[in-house]
Amino acid sequence: MRLFTVTAFYSFRALFRWLSPMPYLCFRALFPLAQLGFFALIGTYGGGQPLSFYLVGNAIGTATLTAFGVSQAVADERQQGTLSYLLAAPAPRVPIFFGRAALHVADGMINMIAALAIAVMVFGLRVPVDGIVGVVVAMLVATIAICGVGLLLGAVAYIVLDTAVLANFAMFIILLLSGANVPLAELPGVVAAIAQGIPLTRSVAAARLYVGGASFDAGIGLLLGDLALGAFQLARNTSPT
């Protein structure tokens, strides 16, 4: 447990190399606003879905930022020359790699809560009281699934030099195919099938159900699917090589 806690704290703190928390806080407020404004306005005037479709989709979609931090935390081991020591260490890999993702789960939740608050206060999204718990659970599942993607990208970054390019590519693919901005029914058949294996697809659908007034039970199956997908990606990254 101590190994997990120490790894989580120091890997997250060292990642940003900040001198003050203000740039971090501004980024956490401005990025969700920019993403919501961009996709909501384009979708409203150029798409065929109601405004709430794009607001909910992109509030959950801000979880994709988590992939940047997680993948960079893992890839930094190679760049700083500590990868060989990490792999040779007798310490178990599960707390080491899970520790690198732990605080990013909380960070992803902050992203999505900020985005949802902006969607409600700025764009007028209405979330029923009965649906708040379901939306929060959908956020939690989404950020866990994306942390799995981040660890997978970090593993790929051992071969590919630029982690940021990988994370950007993954982020836009997820935003395009997860149903956050384009309805799954409008995707071509093969692409729609691929979308079912992408994290966030089910979390976005579940969040829309809860915002629409559905009961918590209505989205449990969807959330379990995304959670299983994220767990599979985490297991692949932490399995022995």
PDB file of C-alpha atoms in Angstrom:
ATOM      1  CA  MET A   1       0.000   0.000   0.000  1.00  0.00           C
ATOM      2  CA  ARG A   2       2.859   2.379   0.812  1.00  0.00           C
ATOM      3  CA  LEU A   3       4.451   1.690  -2.585  1.00  0.00           C
ATOM      4  CA  PHE A   4       1.147   2.475  -4.295  1.00  0.00           C
ATOM      5  CA  THR A   5       0.639   5.720  -2.336  1.00  0.00           C
ATOM      6  CA  VAL A   6       4.185   7.020  -2.805  1.00  0.00           C
ATOM      7  CA  THR A   7       4.165   6.177  -6.520  1.00  0.00           C
ATOM      8  CA  ALA A   8       0.796   7.869  -7.021  1.00  0.00           C
ATOM      9  CA  PHE A   9       1.787  11.084  -5.248  1.00  0.00           C
ATOM     10  CA  TYR A  10       5.277  11.680  -6.614  1.00  0.00           C
ATOM     11  CA  SER A  11       4.646  10.562 -10.194  1.00  0.00           C
ATOM     12  CA  PHE A  12       1.663  12.936 -10.433  1.00  0.00           C
ATOM     13  CA  ARG A  13       3.438  15.839  -8.743  1.00  0.00           C
ATOM     14  CA  ALA A  14       6.579  15.488 -10.863  1.00  0.00           C
ATOM     15  CA  LEU A  15       4.642  15.267 -14.115  1.00  0.00           C
ATOM     16  CA  PHE A  16       3.585  18.917 -14.285  1.00  0.00           C
ATOM     17  CA  ARG A  17       6.754  20.559 -12.923  1.00  0.00           C
ATOM     18  CA  TRP A  18       4.722  23.590 -11.901  1.00  0.00           C
ATOM     19  CA  LEU A  19       5.964  26.572  -9.903  1.00  0.00           C
ATOM     20  CA  SER A  20       2.442  27.516  -8.820  1.00  0.00           C
ATOM     21  CA  PRO A  21      -0.950  25.794  -9.132  1.00  0.00           C
ATOM     22  CA  MET A  22      -2.585  28.725 -10.937  1.00  0.00           C
ATOM     23  CA  PRO A  23      -1.703  27.610 -14.515  1.00  0.00           C
ATOM     24  CA  TYR A  24      -3.048  24.153 -13.686  1.00  0.00           C
ATOM     25  CA  LEU A  25      -6.325  25.553 -12.337  1.00  0.00           C
ATOM     26  CA  CYS A  26      -6.761  27.874 -15.325  1.00  0.00           C
ATOM     27  CA  PHE A  27      -6.174  24.994 -17.715  1.00  0.00           C
ATOM     28  CA  ARG A  28      -8.737  22.885 -15.885  1.00  0.00           C
ATOM     29  CA  ALA A  29     -11.336  25.636 -16.309  1.00  0.00           C
ATOM     30  CA  LEU A  30     -10.504  26.895 -19.808  1.00  0.00           C
ATOM     31  CA  PHE A  31     -10.058  23.599 -21.642  1.00  0.00           C
ATOM     32  CA  PRO A  32     -13.543  22.225 -20.792  1.00  0.00           C
ATOM     33  CA  LEU A  33     -15.075  25.594 -21.719  1.00  0.00           C
ATOM     34  CA  ALA A  34     -13.289  25.628 -25.077  1.00  0.00           C
ATOM     35  CA  GLN A  35     -14.185  22.015 -25.868  1.00  0.00           C
ATOM     36  CA  LEU A  36     -17.828  22.415 -24.896  1.00  0.00           C
ATOM     37  CA  GLY A  37     -18.176  25.698 -26.759  1.00  0.00           C
ATOM     38  CA  PHE A  38     -16.530  24.396 -29.920  1.00  0.00           C
ATOM     39  CA  PHE A  39     -18.446  21.159 -30.309  1.00  0.00           C
ATOM     40  CA  ALA A  40     -21.738  22.466 -28.912  1.00  0.00           C
ATOM     41  CA  LEU A  41     -21.885  25.427 -31.296  1.00  0.00           C
ATOM     42  CA  ILE A  42     -20.777  23.439 -34.344  1.00  0.00           C
ATOM     43  CA  GLY A  43     -23.164  20.623 -33.477  1.00  0.00           C
ATOM     44  CA  THR A  44     -26.093  22.932 -32.837  1.00  0.00           C
ATOM     45  CA  TYR A  45     -25.760  24.866 -36.092  1.00  0.00           C
ATOM     46  CA  GLY A  46     -24.330  22.132 -38.301  1.00  0.00           C
ATOM     47  CA  GLY A  47     -25.608  18.896 -36.808  1.00  0.00           C
ATOM     48  CA  GLY A  48     -28.952  17.271 -36.338  1.00  0.00           C
ATOM     49  CA  GLN A  49     -28.899  16.659 -32.579  1.00  0.00           C
ATOM     50  CA  PRO A  50     -30.147  18.799 -29.671  1.00  0.00           C
ATOM     51  CA  LEU A  51     -27.683  20.891 -27.688  1.00  0.00           C
ATOM     52  CA  SER A  52     -27.807  18.503 -24.725  1.00  0.00           C
ATOM     53  CA  PHE A  53     -26.418  15.709 -26.939  1.00  0.00           C
ATOM     54  CA  TYR A  54     -23.143  17.597 -27.458  1.00  0.00           C
ATOM     55  CA  LEU A  55     -22.952  18.996 -23.932  1.00  0.00           C
ATOM     56  CA  VAL A  56     -23.232  15.607 -22.241  1.00  0.00           C
ATOM     57  CA  GLY A  57     -20.968  13.916 -24.785  1.00  0.00           C
ATOM     58  CA  ASN A  58     -18.171  16.433 -24.352  1.00  0.00           C
ATOM     59  CA  ALA A  59     -18.559  16.717 -20.585  1.00  0.00           C
ATOM     60  CA  ILE A  60     -17.707  13.010 -20.460  1.00  0.00           C
ATOM     61  CA  GLY A  61     -15.264  13.452 -23.362  1.00  0.00           C
ATOM     62  CA  THR A  62     -12.993  15.715 -21.315  1.00  0.00           C
ATOM     63  CA  ALA A  63     -11.847  12.515 -19.614  1.00  0.00           C
ATOM     64  CA  THR A  64      -9.593  11.991 -22.639  1.00  0.00           C
ATOM     65  CA  LEU A  65      -7.173  14.525 -21.118  1.00  0.00           C
ATOM     66  CA  THR A  66      -6.336  11.880 -18.536  1.00  0.00           C
ATOM     67  CA  ALA A  67      -4.602   9.799 -21.201  1.00  0.00           C
ATOM     68  CA  PHE A  68      -1.935  12.503 -21.638  1.00  0.00           C
ATOM     69  CA  GLY A  69      -0.778  12.465 -18.036  1.00  0.00           C
ATOM     70  CA  VAL A  70      -0.892   8.701 -17.582  1.00  0.00           C
ATOM     71  CA  SER A  71       0.948   7.918 -20.810  1.00  0.00           C
ATOM     72  CA  GLN A  72       3.596  10.575 -20.136  1.00  0.00           C
ATOM     73  CA  ALA A  73       4.167   9.309 -16.602  1.00  0.00           C
ATOM     74  CA  VAL A  74       4.947   5.860 -17.983  1.00  0.00           C
ATOM     75  CA  ALA A  75       6.935   7.072 -21.015  1.00  0.00           C
ATOM     76  CA  ASP A  76       9.107   9.304 -18.815  1.00  0.00           C
ATOM     77  CA  GLU A  77      10.658   6.166 -17.351  1.00  0.00           C
ATOM     78  CA  ARG A  78      12.295   5.484 -20.696  1.00  0.00           C
ATOM     79  CA  GLN A  79      13.234   9.095 -21.407  1.00  0.00           C
ATOM     80  CA  GLN A  80      14.891   9.519 -18.010  1.00  0.00           C
ATOM     81  CA  GLY A  81      16.756   6.218 -18.218  1.00  0.00           C
ATOM     82  CA  THR A  82      14.979   4.540 -15.299  1.00  0.00           C
ATOM     83  CA  LEU A  83      13.026   1.949 -17.285  1.00  0.00           C
ATOM     84  CA  SER A  84      15.620  -0.816 -16.933  1.00  0.00           C
ATOM     85  CA  TYR A  85      15.761  -0.290 -13.162  1.00  0.00           C
ATOM     86  CA  LEU A  86      11.972  -0.350 -12.919  1.00  0.00           C
ATOM     87  CA  LEU A  87      11.681  -3.606 -14.842  1.00  0.00           C
ATOM     88  CA  ALA A  88      14.516  -5.233 -12.884  1.00  0.00           C
ATOM     89  CA  ALA A  89      13.241  -4.130  -9.476  1.00  0.00           C
ATOM     90  CA  PRO A  90      11.765  -6.866  -7.256  1.00  0.00           C
ATOM     91  CA  ALA A  91       8.797  -4.620  -6.407  1.00  0.00           C
ATOM     92  CA  PRO A  92       5.451  -5.791  -7.839  1.00  0.00           C
ATOM     93  CA  ARG A  93       4.423  -4.004 -11.020  1.00  0.00           C
ATOM     94  CA  VAL A  94       0.726  -3.663 -10.244  1.00  0.00           C
ATOM     95  CA  PRO A  95       1.044  -1.002  -7.482  1.00  0.00           C
ATOM     96  CA  ILE A  96       3.797   0.754  -9.451  1.00  0.00           C
ATOM     97  CA  PHE A  97       1.797   1.180 -12.655  1.00  0.00           C
ATOM     98  CA  PHE A  98      -1.578   1.580 -10.972  1.00  0.00           C
ATOM     99  CA  GLY A  99      -0.014   4.210  -8.752  1.00  0.00           C
ATOM    100  CA  ARG A 100       0.928   6.213 -11.835  1.00  0.00           C
ATOM    101  CA  ALA A 101      -2.732   6.271 -12.840  1.00  0.00           C
ATOM    102  CA  ALA A 102      -4.386   6.697  -9.433  1.00  0.00           C
ATOM    103  CA  LEU A 103      -4.336  10.477  -9.049  1.00  0.00           C
ATOM    104  CA  HIS A 104      -5.175  10.902 -12.720  1.00  0.00           C
ATOM    105  CA  VAL A 105      -8.538   9.292 -11.953  1.00  0.00           C
ATOM    106  CA  ALA A 106      -9.243  12.114  -9.496  1.00  0.00           C
ATOM    107  CA  ASP A 107      -7.825  14.635 -11.974  1.00  0.00           C
ATOM    108  CA  GLY A 108     -10.122  13.308 -14.681  1.00  0.00           C
ATOM    109  CA  MET A 109     -13.090  13.630 -12.347  1.00  0.00           C
ATOM    110  CA  ILE A 110     -12.173  17.280 -11.759  1.00  0.00           C
ATOM    111  CA  ASN A 111     -12.092  17.818 -15.531  1.00  0.00           C
ATOM    112  CA  MET A 112     -15.532  16.337 -16.045  1.00  0.00           C
ATOM    113  CA  ILE A 113     -17.136  18.015 -13.037  1.00  0.00           C
ATOM    114  CA  ALA A 114     -15.821  21.366 -14.282  1.00  0.00           C
ATOM    115  CA  ALA A 115     -17.153  20.613 -17.769  1.00  0.00           C
ATOM    116  CA  LEU A 116     -20.558  19.594 -16.404  1.00  0.00           C
ATOM    117  CA  ALA A 117     -20.731  22.727 -14.247  1.00  0.00           C
ATOM    118  CA  ILE A 118     -19.935  24.866 -17.309  1.00  0.00           C
ATOM    119  CA  ALA A 119     -22.560  22.998 -19.336  1.00  0.00           C
ATOM    120  CA  VAL A 120     -25.170  23.725 -16.659  1.00  0.00           C
ATOM    121  CA  MET A 121     -24.253  27.334 -15.838  1.00  0.00           C
ATOM    122  CA  VAL A 122     -23.173  28.620 -19.257  1.00  0.00           C
ATOM    123  CA  PHE A 123     -25.125  26.529 -21.745  1.00  0.00           C
ATOM    124  CA  GLY A 124     -28.230  25.801 -19.660  1.00  0.00           C
ATOM    125  CA  LEU A 125     -28.020  22.002 -19.516  1.00  0.00           C
ATOM    126  CA  ARG A 126     -30.623  20.551 -17.167  1.00  0.00           C
ATOM    127  CA  VAL A 127     -29.635  17.547 -15.081  1.00  0.00           C
ATOM    128  CA  PRO A 128     -32.434  15.998 -12.995  1.00  0.00           C
ATOM    129  CA  VAL A 129     -31.664  15.502  -9.319  1.00  0.00           C
ATOM    130  CA  ASP A 130     -32.320  11.771  -9.615  1.00  0.00           C
ATOM    131  CA  GLY A 131     -29.758  11.536 -12.405  1.00  0.00           C
ATOM    132  CA  ILE A 132     -26.835  13.246 -10.638  1.00  0.00           C
ATOM    133  CA  VAL A 133     -25.546  10.070  -8.993  1.00  0.00           C
ATOM    134  CA  GLY A 134     -25.711   8.187 -12.286  1.00  0.00           C
ATOM    135  CA  VAL A 135     -23.823  10.939 -14.123  1.00  0.00           C
ATOM    136  CA  VAL A 136     -21.089  11.001 -11.463  1.00  0.00           C
ATOM    137  CA  VAL A 137     -20.708   7.215 -11.658  1.00  0.00           C
ATOM    138  CA  ALA A 138     -20.509   7.467 -15.461  1.00  0.00           C
ATOM    139  CA  MET A 139     -17.733  10.050 -15.045  1.00  0.00           C
ATOM    140  CA  LEU A 140     -15.815   7.772 -12.696  1.00  0.00           C
ATOM    141  CA  VAL A 141     -16.077   4.787 -15.037  1.00  0.00           C
ATOM    142  CA  ALA A 142     -15.036   6.955 -17.996  1.00  0.00           C
ATOM    143  CA  THR A 143     -11.880   8.253 -16.357  1.00  0.00           C
ATOM    144  CA  ILE A 144     -10.880   4.758 -15.163  1.00  0.00           C
ATOM    145  CA  ALA A 145     -11.306   3.427 -18.702  1.00  0.00           C
ATOM    146  CA  ILE A 146      -9.242   6.288 -20.127  1.00  0.00           C
ATOM    147  CA  CYS A 147      -6.497   5.657 -17.562  1.00  0.00           C
ATOM    148  CA  GLY A 148      -6.301   2.166 -19.021  1.00  0.00           C
ATOM    149  CA  VAL A 149      -5.827   3.723 -22.452  1.00  0.00           C
ATOM    150  CA  GLY A 150      -3.136   6.016 -21.051  1.00  0.00           C
ATOM    151  CA  LEU A 151      -1.171   3.101 -19.614  1.00  0.00           C
ATOM    152  CA  LEU A 152      -1.474   1.264 -22.916  1.00  0.00           C
ATOM    153  CA  LEU A 153      -0.212   4.333 -24.794  1.00  0.00           C
ATOM    154  CA  GLY A 154       2.645   4.632 -22.330  1.00  0.00           C
ATOM    155  CA  ALA A 155       3.641   1.059 -23.127  1.00  0.00           C
ATOM    156  CA  VAL A 156       3.505   1.802 -26.871  1.00  0.00           C
ATOM    157  CA  ALA A 157       5.629   4.896 -26.224  1.00  0.00           C
ATOM    158  CA  TYR A 158       8.502   2.601 -25.288  1.00  0.00           C
ATOM    159  CA  ILE A 159       8.773   2.041 -29.046  1.00  0.00           C
ATOM    160  CA  VAL A 160       7.335   5.282 -30.484  1.00  0.00           C
ATOM    161  CA  LEU A 161       9.235   8.346 -29.330  1.00  0.00           C
ATOM    162  CA  ASP A 162       6.519  11.005 -29.164  1.00  0.00           C
ATOM    163  CA  THR A 163       3.926  10.253 -26.494  1.00  0.00           C
ATOM    164  CA  ALA A 164       2.028  13.504 -27.080  1.00  0.00           C
ATOM    165  CA  VAL A 165       1.328  12.590 -30.711  1.00  0.00           C
ATOM    166  CA  LEU A 166      -0.006   9.201 -29.650  1.00  0.00           C
ATOM    167  CA  ALA A 167      -2.221  10.727 -26.963  1.00  0.00           C
ATOM    168  CA  ASN A 168      -3.572  13.416 -29.307  1.00  0.00           C
ATOM    169  CA  PHE A 169      -4.353  10.829 -31.965  1.00  0.00           C
ATOM    170  CA  ALA A 170      -6.113   8.614 -29.423  1.00  0.00           C
ATOM    171  CA  MET A 171      -8.072  11.547 -27.996  1.00  0.00           C
ATOM    172  CA  PHE A 172      -9.525  12.639 -31.330  1.00  0.00           C
ATOM    173  CA  ILE A 173     -10.295   9.055 -32.364  1.00  0.00           C
ATOM    174  CA  ILE A 174     -12.194   8.536 -29.116  1.00  0.00           C
ATOM    175  CA  LEU A 175     -14.086  11.836 -29.426  1.00  0.00           C
ATOM    176  CA  LEU A 176     -15.046  10.930 -32.994  1.00  0.00           C
ATOM    177  CA  LEU A 177     -16.042   7.291 -32.533  1.00  0.00           C
ATOM    178  CA  SER A 178     -17.371   7.144 -28.967  1.00  0.00           C
ATOM    179  CA  GLY A 179     -20.651   8.845 -29.822  1.00  0.00           C
ATOM    180  CA  ALA A 180     -19.672  12.014 -27.964  1.00  0.00           C
ATOM    181  CA  ASN A 181     -20.180  14.166 -31.072  1.00  0.00           C
ATOM    182  CA  VAL A 182     -21.427  11.847 -33.823  1.00  0.00           C
ATOM    183  CA  PRO A 183     -24.360   9.475 -33.181  1.00  0.00           C
ATOM    184  CA  LEU A 184     -23.280   5.850 -33.480  1.00  0.00           C
ATOM    185  CA  ALA A 185     -26.201   5.190 -35.820  1.00  0.00           C
ATOM    186  CA  GLU A 186     -24.695   7.626 -38.346  1.00  0.00           C
ATOM    187  CA  LEU A 187     -21.294   5.905 -38.447  1.00  0.00           C
ATOM    188  CA  PRO A 188     -20.517   3.417 -41.247  1.00  0.00           C
ATOM    189  CA  GLY A 189     -21.074  -0.221 -40.313  1.00  0.00           C
ATOM    190  CA  VAL A 190     -17.438  -1.206 -39.816  1.00  0.00           C
ATOM    191  CA  VAL A 191     -16.620   2.006 -37.948  1.00  0.00           C
ATOM    192  CA  ALA A 192     -19.683   1.574 -35.721  1.00  0.00           C
ATOM    193  CA  ALA A 193     -18.473  -1.921 -34.838  1.00  0.00           C
ATOM    194  CA  ILE A 194     -15.029  -0.549 -33.951  1.00  0.00           C
ATOM    195  CA  ALA A 195     -16.694   2.103 -31.786  1.00  0.00           C
ATOM    196  CA  GLN A 196     -18.088  -0.612 -29.516  1.00  0.00           C
ATOM    197  CA  GLY A 197     -14.541  -1.466 -28.458  1.00  0.00           C
ATOM    198  CA  ILE A 198     -13.566   2.122 -27.644  1.00  0.00           C
ATOM    199  CA  PRO A 199     -13.630   3.446 -24.060  1.00  0.00           C
ATOM    200  CA  LEU A 200     -16.242   6.139 -23.325  1.00  0.00           C
ATOM    201  CA  THR A 201     -18.773   4.755 -25.835  1.00  0.00           C
ATOM    202  CA  ARG A 202     -20.912   3.213 -23.103  1.00  0.00           C
ATOM    203  CA  SER A 203     -20.153   5.860 -20.473  1.00  0.00           C
ATOM    204  CA  VAL A 204     -21.380   8.596 -22.815  1.00  0.00           C
ATOM    205  CA  ALA A 205     -24.538   6.612 -23.595  1.00  0.00           C
ATOM    206  CA  ALA A 206     -25.179   5.972 -19.897  1.00  0.00           C
ATOM    207  CA  ALA A 207     -24.671   9.641 -18.989  1.00  0.00           C
ATOM    208  CA  ARG A 208     -27.199  10.660 -21.641  1.00  0.00           C
ATOM    209  CA  LEU A 209     -29.696   8.199 -20.186  1.00  0.00           C
ATOM    210  CA  TYR A 210     -29.298   9.698 -16.709  1.00  0.00           C
ATOM    211  CA  VAL A 211     -29.544  13.282 -17.955  1.00  0.00           C
ATOM    212  CA  GLY A 212     -32.700  12.227 -19.792  1.00  0.00           C
ATOM    213  CA  GLY A 213     -34.264  11.066 -16.530  1.00  0.00           C
ATOM    214  CA  ALA A 214     -33.657   7.303 -16.712  1.00  0.00           C
ATOM    215  CA  SER A 215     -33.242   5.251 -13.544  1.00  0.00           C
ATOM    216  CA  PHE A 216     -29.802   4.241 -12.315  1.00  0.00           C
ATOM    217  CA  ASP A 217     -30.408   0.613 -13.291  1.00  0.00           C
ATOM    218  CA  ALA A 218     -30.892   1.622 -16.929  1.00  0.00           C
ATOM    219  CA  GLY A 219     -27.205   2.409 -17.412  1.00  0.00           C
ATOM    220  CA  ILE A 220     -25.510  -0.196 -15.215  1.00  0.00           C
ATOM    221  CA  GLY A 221     -24.927  -2.624 -18.071  1.00  0.00           C
ATOM    222  CA  LEU A 222     -23.308   0.095 -20.178  1.00  0.00           C
ATOM    223  CA  LEU A 223     -21.038   1.213 -17.344  1.00  0.00           C
ATOM    224  CA  LEU A 224     -19.947  -2.336 -16.558  1.00  0.00           C
ATOM    225  CA  GLY A 225     -18.978  -2.749 -20.212  1.00  0.00           C
ATOM    226  CA  ASP A 226     -16.697   0.312 -20.154  1.00  0.00           C
ATOM    227  CA  LEU A 227     -15.280  -0.728 -16.788  1.00  0.00           C
ATOM    228  CA  ALA A 228     -14.432  -4.187 -18.132  1.00  0.00           C
ATOM    229  CA  LEU A 229     -12.763  -2.632 -21.174  1.00  0.00           C
ATOM    230  CA  GLY A 230     -10.634  -0.356 -19.009  1.00  0.00           C
ATOM    231  CA  ALA A 231      -9.691  -3.261 -16.727  1.00  0.00           C
ATOM    232  CA  PHE A 232      -8.620  -5.301 -19.752  1.00  0.00           C
ATOM    233  CA  GLN A 233      -6.306  -2.516 -20.929  1.00  0.00           C
ATOM    234  CA  LEU A 234      -4.862  -2.087 -17.436  1.00  0.00           C
ATOM    235  CA  ALA A 235      -4.209  -5.822 -17.216  1.00  0.00           C
ATOM    236  CA  ARG A 236      -2.459  -5.859 -20.591  1.00  0.00           C
ATOM    237  CA  ASN A 237      -0.103  -3.086 -19.542  1.00  0.00           C
ATOM    238  CA  THR A 238       0.789  -4.569 -16.148  1.00  0.00           C
ATOM    239  CA  SER A 239       1.145  -8.187 -17.258  1.00  0.00           C
ATOM    240  CA  PRO A 240       4.678  -9.630 -17.126  1.00  0.00           C
ATOM    241  CA  THR A 241       6.724  -9.393 -20.347  1.00  0.00           C
TER     242      THR A 241
END
